[in-house]
């Protein structure tokens, strides 16, 4: 089992179903990195805690840090973690709380984050997503919201396409393949560029590496918050009505993840958006993520058709903005 914050804290049963993250093993499910509580982690110079560390939410009281990455249920995580930050055990936050990592640094300071990362008994976690699914999600989100006029649909500007109309997935792929994904806007950026995870940072300082899937996100998030000792803040958003929720409902089990996380037929859609060749080219473009997190090639690639790659008919502009 993973090290706990104190001797009186017992590990939740749900931890036992997670595998172990180790060299050579593929990340097919949420996994743990086992730590020796008697062995300190490598020291971090506070000057090295730069902009990439702003993704870190951290709570000194629970010795817990979480790397919230854009397009990885980030809005939901930032909302529920605001409960932890404000010590809310009832009437949970319902509004998004962007920049929560920067707010933590302002409130607690870089030294507090350094101490959590170096502590042999802390819980330091991240939840990652297959890069191809994440990129397609960013395209759907940023290129179709705001009536197809979102300023963060950079592929539209790159191709000099007018706002107000859909753009094809091929346009988005052509644009991203020309970008430096290590320094691009966060929604399209390599996940491993966040929170000092590349170049050994993941193995040195993290204890849980979550793999986001529609089937396991809710249960894994509940389990992680229990493991980190912050489950008392894992409460449903305050909507002004209980809506028939049972007394044991959590933020995640109450539908907190339903706001932006697209669950319906994701693999079928990806299979139609990507050809085999395009999928593997983009995998190579995001190779740093696949190597850092030991992610496998998605199974759907073998039957990918790319039949929607040039289509303008399968997705519509919408009013919502995110």
Short mmCIF file of C-alpha atoms in Angstrom, two decimals:
data_model
loop_
_atom_site.label_atom_id
_atom_site.label_comp_id
_atom_site.label_asym_id
_atom_site.label_seq_id
_atom_site.Cartn_x
_atom_site.Cartn_y
_atom_site.Cartn_z
CA UNK A 1 0.00 0.00 0.00
CA UNK A 2 0.99 3.62 -0.39
CA UNK A 3 2.43 5.56 2.54
CA UNK A 4 -0.16 7.50 4.48
CA UNK A 5 0.03 10.95 6.01
CA UNK A 6 0.02 9.58 9.57
CA UNK A 7 0.04 6.26 11.34
CA UNK A 8 -3.65 6.43 12.21
CA UNK A 9 -4.83 6.73 8.62
CA UNK A 10 -5.84 3.49 6.94
CA UNK A 11 -5.69 3.10 3.19
CA UNK A 12 -9.07 2.84 1.44
CA UNK A 13 -9.98 -0.54 0.00
CA UNK A 14 -10.29 0.97 -3.46
CA UNK A 15 -6.51 1.48 -3.64
CA UNK A 16 -6.06 -2.29 -3.88
CA UNK A 17 -7.57 -2.43 -7.36
CA UNK A 18 -4.96 -0.05 -8.78
CA UNK A 19 -1.85 -1.45 -10.40
CA UNK A 20 1.75 -0.36 -9.86
CA UNK A 21 3.43 2.21 -12.09
CA UNK A 22 6.89 0.91 -12.90
CA UNK A 23 9.35 0.89 -15.79
CA UNK A 24 8.11 -1.25 -18.65
CA UNK A 25 4.47 -1.42 -17.52
CA UNK A 26 1.85 0.30 -19.65
CA UNK A 27 -0.57 2.75 -18.05
CA UNK A 28 -3.85 1.04 -18.84
CA UNK A 29 -5.50 2.00 -15.54
CA UNK A 30 -4.83 4.24 -12.57
CA UNK A 31 -1.58 3.13 -10.91
CA UNK A 32 0.47 3.90 -7.82
CA UNK A 33 4.16 4.61 -7.40
CA UNK A 34 5.32 2.97 -4.19
CA UNK A 35 7.48 5.02 -1.83
CA UNK A 36 9.79 4.22 1.04
CA UNK A 37 8.62 6.46 3.88
CA UNK A 38 12.12 6.47 5.30
CA UNK A 39 13.74 7.64 2.08
CA UNK A 40 13.54 11.38 1.34
CA UNK A 41 12.83 12.50 -2.18
CA UNK A 42 15.37 14.50 -4.18
CA UNK A 43 15.55 18.15 -3.03
CA UNK A 44 13.93 20.84 -5.18
CA UNK A 45 15.33 24.33 -5.52
CA UNK A 46 12.46 26.78 -5.05
CA UNK A 47 13.75 28.75 -8.04
CA UNK A 48 12.90 25.68 -10.14
CA UNK A 49 9.23 25.96 -9.13
CA UNK A 50 8.32 27.97 -12.21
CA UNK A 51 5.24 28.49 -14.36
CA UNK A 52 4.76 24.79 -15.06
CA UNK A 53 4.16 24.25 -11.34
CA UNK A 54 1.17 26.62 -11.40
CA UNK A 55 -0.93 23.57 -12.31
CA UNK A 56 -0.37 22.23 -8.80
CA UNK A 57 -3.14 22.46 -6.26
CA UNK A 58 -1.67 21.72 -2.84
CA UNK A 59 -2.91 21.52 0.72
CA UNK A 60 -0.29 21.54 3.49
CA UNK A 61 -2.83 20.35 6.11
CA UNK A 62 -3.34 17.04 4.32
CA UNK A 63 0.15 16.81 2.75
CA UNK A 64 -1.55 16.48 -0.63
CA UNK A 65 -0.79 17.92 -4.07
CA UNK A 66 -2.68 17.41 -7.33
CA UNK A 67 -1.55 18.39 -10.82
CA UNK A 68 -4.65 19.70 -12.62
CA UNK A 69 -4.12 19.58 -16.39
CA UNK A 70 -6.33 21.34 -18.90
CA UNK A 71 -8.78 19.06 -20.78
CA UNK A 72 -8.37 16.34 -18.13
CA UNK A 73 -11.58 17.07 -16.21
CA UNK A 74 -9.68 20.12 -15.02
CA UNK A 75 -12.78 22.26 -14.46
CA UNK A 76 -14.28 19.60 -12.22
CA UNK A 77 -11.06 19.07 -10.28
CA UNK A 78 -10.54 22.79 -9.74
CA UNK A 79 -14.12 23.10 -8.48
CA UNK A 80 -13.97 20.25 -5.96
CA UNK A 81 -10.45 21.14 -4.85
CA UNK A 82 -11.66 24.63 -4.07
CA UNK A 83 -13.72 22.94 -1.35
CA UNK A 84 -10.46 21.58 0.07
CA UNK A 85 -8.80 24.98 -0.17
CA UNK A 86 -11.67 26.72 1.62
CA UNK A 87 -12.32 23.77 4.00
CA UNK A 88 -15.93 23.43 2.89
CA UNK A 89 -17.65 20.33 4.18
CA UNK A 90 -21.16 21.40 3.12
CA UNK A 91 -22.69 23.49 0.33
CA UNK A 92 -19.91 22.69 -2.12
CA UNK A 93 -18.63 25.15 -4.67
CA UNK A 94 -20.49 25.08 -7.96
CA UNK A 95 -18.64 27.83 -9.85
CA UNK A 96 -15.40 27.05 -11.65
CA UNK A 97 -12.26 28.26 -9.91
CA UNK A 98 -9.55 28.81 -12.50
CA UNK A 99 -5.92 29.44 -11.50
CA UNK A 100 -6.33 27.53 -8.25
CA UNK A 101 -2.67 26.50 -8.39
CA UNK A 102 -1.51 30.10 -8.51
CA UNK A 103 -3.89 30.88 -5.65
CA UNK A 104 -2.33 28.08 -3.58
CA UNK A 105 1.14 29.49 -4.19
CA UNK A 106 -0.04 32.94 -3.17
CA UNK A 107 -1.68 31.60 -0.01
CA UNK A 108 0.94 29.07 1.13
CA UNK A 109 4.12 29.97 -0.77
CA UNK A 110 6.51 27.92 -2.89
CA UNK A 111 8.25 26.50 0.16
CA UNK A 112 5.03 24.73 1.22
CA UNK A 113 4.76 23.06 -2.19
CA UNK A 114 8.44 22.13 -2.06
CA UNK A 115 7.93 20.48 1.34
CA UNK A 116 4.97 18.42 0.10
CA UNK A 117 6.84 17.25 -3.00
CA UNK A 118 9.91 16.30 -0.98
CA UNK A 119 7.96 14.61 1.82
CA UNK A 120 8.23 10.80 1.74
CA UNK A 121 4.71 10.51 3.17
CA UNK A 122 2.80 12.93 0.94
CA UNK A 123 0.21 12.07 -1.71
CA UNK A 124 1.08 13.67 -5.05
CA UNK A 125 -1.23 12.80 -7.92
CA UNK A 126 -2.02 13.50 -11.56
CA UNK A 127 -4.72 12.20 -13.89
CA UNK A 128 -3.73 11.92 -17.54
CA UNK A 129 -5.63 11.28 -20.72
CA UNK A 130 -4.74 9.63 -23.99
CA UNK A 131 -3.27 12.51 -26.06
CA UNK A 132 -5.31 11.73 -29.18
CA UNK A 133 -8.60 11.77 -27.28
CA UNK A 134 -7.51 14.92 -25.46
CA UNK A 135 -6.66 16.74 -28.70
CA UNK A 136 -9.97 15.76 -30.31
CA UNK A 137 -11.77 17.00 -27.20
CA UNK A 138 -9.94 20.35 -27.42
CA UNK A 139 -10.95 20.69 -31.08
CA UNK A 140 -14.60 19.95 -30.30
CA UNK A 141 -14.56 22.32 -27.35
CA UNK A 142 -12.64 25.29 -28.74
CA UNK A 143 -13.68 25.16 -32.40
CA UNK A 144 -17.44 24.68 -31.94
CA UNK A 145 -18.31 26.61 -28.77
CA UNK A 146 -19.32 30.28 -28.94
CA UNK A 147 -21.09 29.58 -32.23
CA UNK A 148 -17.81 28.49 -33.81
CA UNK A 149 -16.21 31.77 -32.87
CA UNK A 150 -13.99 30.80 -29.93
CA UNK A 151 -10.68 32.70 -30.00
CA UNK A 152 -8.82 29.60 -28.82
CA UNK A 153 -9.58 27.71 -32.03
CA UNK A 154 -6.13 28.52 -33.38
CA UNK A 155 -6.54 26.17 -36.34
CA UNK A 156 -9.28 28.46 -37.70
CA UNK A 157 -6.97 31.49 -37.74
CA UNK A 158 -4.09 29.43 -39.11
CA UNK A 159 -6.15 28.48 -42.16
CA UNK A 160 -7.80 31.93 -42.46
CA UNK A 161 -11.24 30.39 -42.03
CA UNK A 162 -14.15 32.65 -41.02
CA UNK A 163 -15.85 32.32 -37.62
CA UNK A 164 -19.43 31.10 -37.40
CA UNK A 165 -18.92 27.89 -39.37
CA UNK A 166 -17.49 24.47 -38.47
CA UNK A 167 -13.92 23.60 -39.43
CA UNK A 168 -12.81 20.11 -40.36
CA UNK A 169 -10.72 17.87 -38.16
CA UNK A 170 -8.14 17.71 -40.95
CA UNK A 171 -7.65 21.47 -40.58
CA UNK A 172 -7.02 20.98 -36.86
CA UNK A 173 -4.57 18.13 -37.47
CA UNK A 174 -2.69 20.11 -40.10
CA UNK A 175 -2.34 23.01 -37.66
CA UNK A 176 -1.23 21.00 -34.61
CA UNK A 177 1.43 19.10 -36.58
CA UNK A 178 3.13 22.43 -37.28
CA UNK A 179 3.20 23.49 -33.61
CA UNK A 180 5.75 23.08 -30.83
CA UNK A 181 3.51 21.19 -28.43
CA UNK A 182 5.96 21.71 -25.57
CA UNK A 183 5.22 25.44 -25.46
CA UNK A 184 1.78 25.87 -27.00
CA UNK A 185 -1.44 27.04 -25.28
CA UNK A 186 -2.18 24.69 -22.33
CA UNK A 187 -5.27 22.99 -23.83
CA UNK A 188 -3.11 21.61 -26.65
CA UNK A 189 0.18 21.31 -24.77
CA UNK A 190 2.02 18.15 -23.77
CA UNK A 191 0.65 16.95 -20.44
CA UNK A 192 4.14 15.97 -19.28
CA UNK A 193 5.25 19.62 -19.47
CA UNK A 194 3.10 20.38 -16.41
CA UNK A 195 4.18 20.16 -12.76
CA UNK A 196 7.79 19.23 -13.43
CA UNK A 197 6.86 15.71 -14.56
CA UNK A 198 9.26 15.26 -17.47
CA UNK A 199 12.89 14.20 -17.07
CA UNK A 200 12.21 11.97 -14.07
CA UNK A 201 9.98 14.30 -12.08
CA UNK A 202 7.02 11.93 -12.32
CA UNK A 203 8.92 9.03 -10.76
CA UNK A 204 10.66 11.22 -8.17
CA UNK A 205 7.70 13.08 -6.69
CA UNK A 206 4.36 11.52 -7.67
CA UNK A 207 2.57 8.67 -5.92
CA UNK A 208 -0.57 8.23 -8.06
CA UNK A 209 -0.80 8.35 -11.86
CA UNK A 210 -4.44 8.31 -12.87
CA UNK A 211 -5.64 7.12 -16.28
CA UNK A 212 -8.85 8.89 -17.30
CA UNK A 213 -11.53 6.70 -18.82
CA UNK A 214 -15.25 7.35 -18.85
CA UNK A 215 -15.87 4.14 -16.90
CA UNK A 216 -13.44 4.80 -14.03
CA UNK A 217 -13.03 8.57 -13.66
CA UNK A 218 -15.71 9.01 -11.00
CA UNK A 219 -14.66 6.04 -8.84
CA UNK A 220 -10.94 6.79 -9.21
CA UNK A 221 -11.46 10.44 -8.24
CA UNK A 222 -13.49 9.43 -5.18
CA UNK A 223 -10.80 6.93 -4.21
CA UNK A 224 -7.97 9.42 -4.68
CA UNK A 225 -9.64 12.00 -2.46
CA UNK A 226 -10.22 9.35 0.21
CA UNK A 227 -6.62 8.19 -0.03
CA UNK A 228 -5.36 11.78 0.26
CA UNK A 229 -7.42 12.35 3.40
CA UNK A 230 -9.67 15.01 1.87
CA UNK A 231 -12.86 13.02 1.28
CA UNK A 232 -14.81 15.22 3.71
CA UNK A 233 -14.57 17.98 1.10
CA UNK A 234 -15.74 15.70 -1.73
CA UNK A 235 -19.30 17.02 -1.59
CA UNK A 236 -21.87 17.76 -4.31
CA UNK A 237 -22.06 21.31 -5.69
CA UNK A 238 -24.59 23.53 -3.93
CA UNK A 239 -27.37 23.87 -6.50
CA UNK A 240 -30.00 25.01 -4.00
CA UNK A 241 -31.77 21.67 -4.18
CA UNK A 242 -30.81 18.17 -3.11
CA UNK A 243 -32.37 16.82 -6.30
CA UNK A 244 -32.91 13.41 -4.77
CA UNK A 245 -29.23 12.85 -3.92
CA UNK A 246 -28.58 10.23 -1.27
CA UNK A 247 -26.77 11.15 1.93
CA UNK A 248 -23.52 9.55 0.75
CA UNK A 249 -23.36 11.36 -2.60
CA UNK A 250 -19.98 12.86 -3.50
CA UNK A 251 -19.02 15.58 -5.97
CA UNK A 252 -18.09 12.91 -8.50
CA UNK A 253 -20.95 10.46 -7.94
CA UNK A 254 -23.51 13.28 -8.05
CA UNK A 255 -22.64 14.09 -11.66
CA UNK A 256 -19.92 16.67 -11.08
CA UNK A 257 -18.03 15.23 -14.03
CA UNK A 258 -20.94 15.55 -16.44
CA UNK A 259 -20.47 19.26 -17.11
CA UNK A 260 -17.78 18.97 -19.78
CA UNK A 261 -16.55 15.38 -19.91
CA UNK A 262 -17.78 13.85 -23.15
CA UNK A 263 -18.71 10.24 -22.47
CA UNK A 264 -20.80 9.26 -25.46
CA UNK A 265 -19.21 6.95 -28.00
CA UNK A 266 -15.76 8.52 -27.66
CA UNK A 267 -13.88 5.65 -29.26
CA UNK A 268 -16.35 5.40 -32.14
CA UNK A 269 -15.94 9.11 -32.82
CA UNK A 270 -12.14 8.93 -32.66
CA UNK A 271 -12.13 5.99 -35.02
CA UNK A 272 -14.04 8.09 -37.57
CA UNK A 273 -12.06 11.31 -37.04
CA UNK A 274 -8.62 9.73 -37.42
CA UNK A 275 -7.19 7.56 -40.14
CA UNK A 276 -4.61 5.02 -38.94
CA UNK A 277 -1.83 7.09 -40.47
CA UNK A 278 -3.01 10.39 -38.99
CA UNK A 279 -3.44 8.82 -35.54
CA UNK A 280 0.08 7.43 -35.50
CA UNK A 281 1.57 10.66 -36.82
CA UNK A 282 -0.08 12.58 -33.99
CA UNK A 283 1.06 9.94 -31.50
CA UNK A 284 4.63 10.60 -32.60
CA UNK A 285 4.05 14.35 -32.26
CA UNK A 286 2.97 13.73 -28.65
CA UNK A 287 5.65 11.07 -28.10
CA UNK A 288 6.94 12.72 -24.91
CA UNK A 289 3.57 12.11 -23.24
CA UNK A 290 3.35 8.50 -24.41
CA UNK A 291 6.87 7.82 -23.13
CA UNK A 292 6.61 9.72 -19.83
CA UNK A 293 3.32 8.12 -18.80
CA UNK A 294 3.96 4.77 -20.52
CA UNK A 295 0.70 5.06 -22.41
CA UNK A 296 -0.24 2.30 -24.87
CA UNK A 297 -1.36 2.84 -28.43
CA UNK A 298 -5.17 3.12 -28.33
CA UNK A 299 -6.83 -0.10 -29.51
CA UNK A 300 -9.29 1.75 -31.76
CA UNK A 301 -6.47 2.83 -34.12
CA UNK A 302 -6.40 -0.61 -35.74
CA UNK A 303 -9.94 -0.07 -37.05
CA UNK A 304 -9.72 3.70 -37.67
CA UNK A 305 -11.34 4.88 -40.90
CA UNK A 306 -10.96 8.67 -40.88
CA UNK A 307 -14.33 8.98 -42.60
CA UNK A 308 -15.14 12.19 -40.68
CA UNK A 309 -11.75 13.83 -41.13
CA UNK A 310 -13.00 16.22 -43.83
CA UNK A 311 -16.64 16.30 -42.77
CA UNK A 312 -18.40 19.53 -41.79
CA UNK A 313 -21.71 17.78 -41.14
CA UNK A 314 -21.18 15.69 -38.01
CA UNK A 315 -20.59 18.48 -35.49
CA UNK A 316 -22.51 21.73 -35.10
CA UNK A 317 -21.68 25.14 -33.70
CA UNK A 318 -23.09 25.64 -30.22
CA UNK A 319 -23.70 28.48 -27.83
CA UNK A 320 -21.83 27.06 -24.83
CA UNK A 321 -18.43 28.52 -23.99
CA UNK A 322 -15.75 26.71 -22.03
#
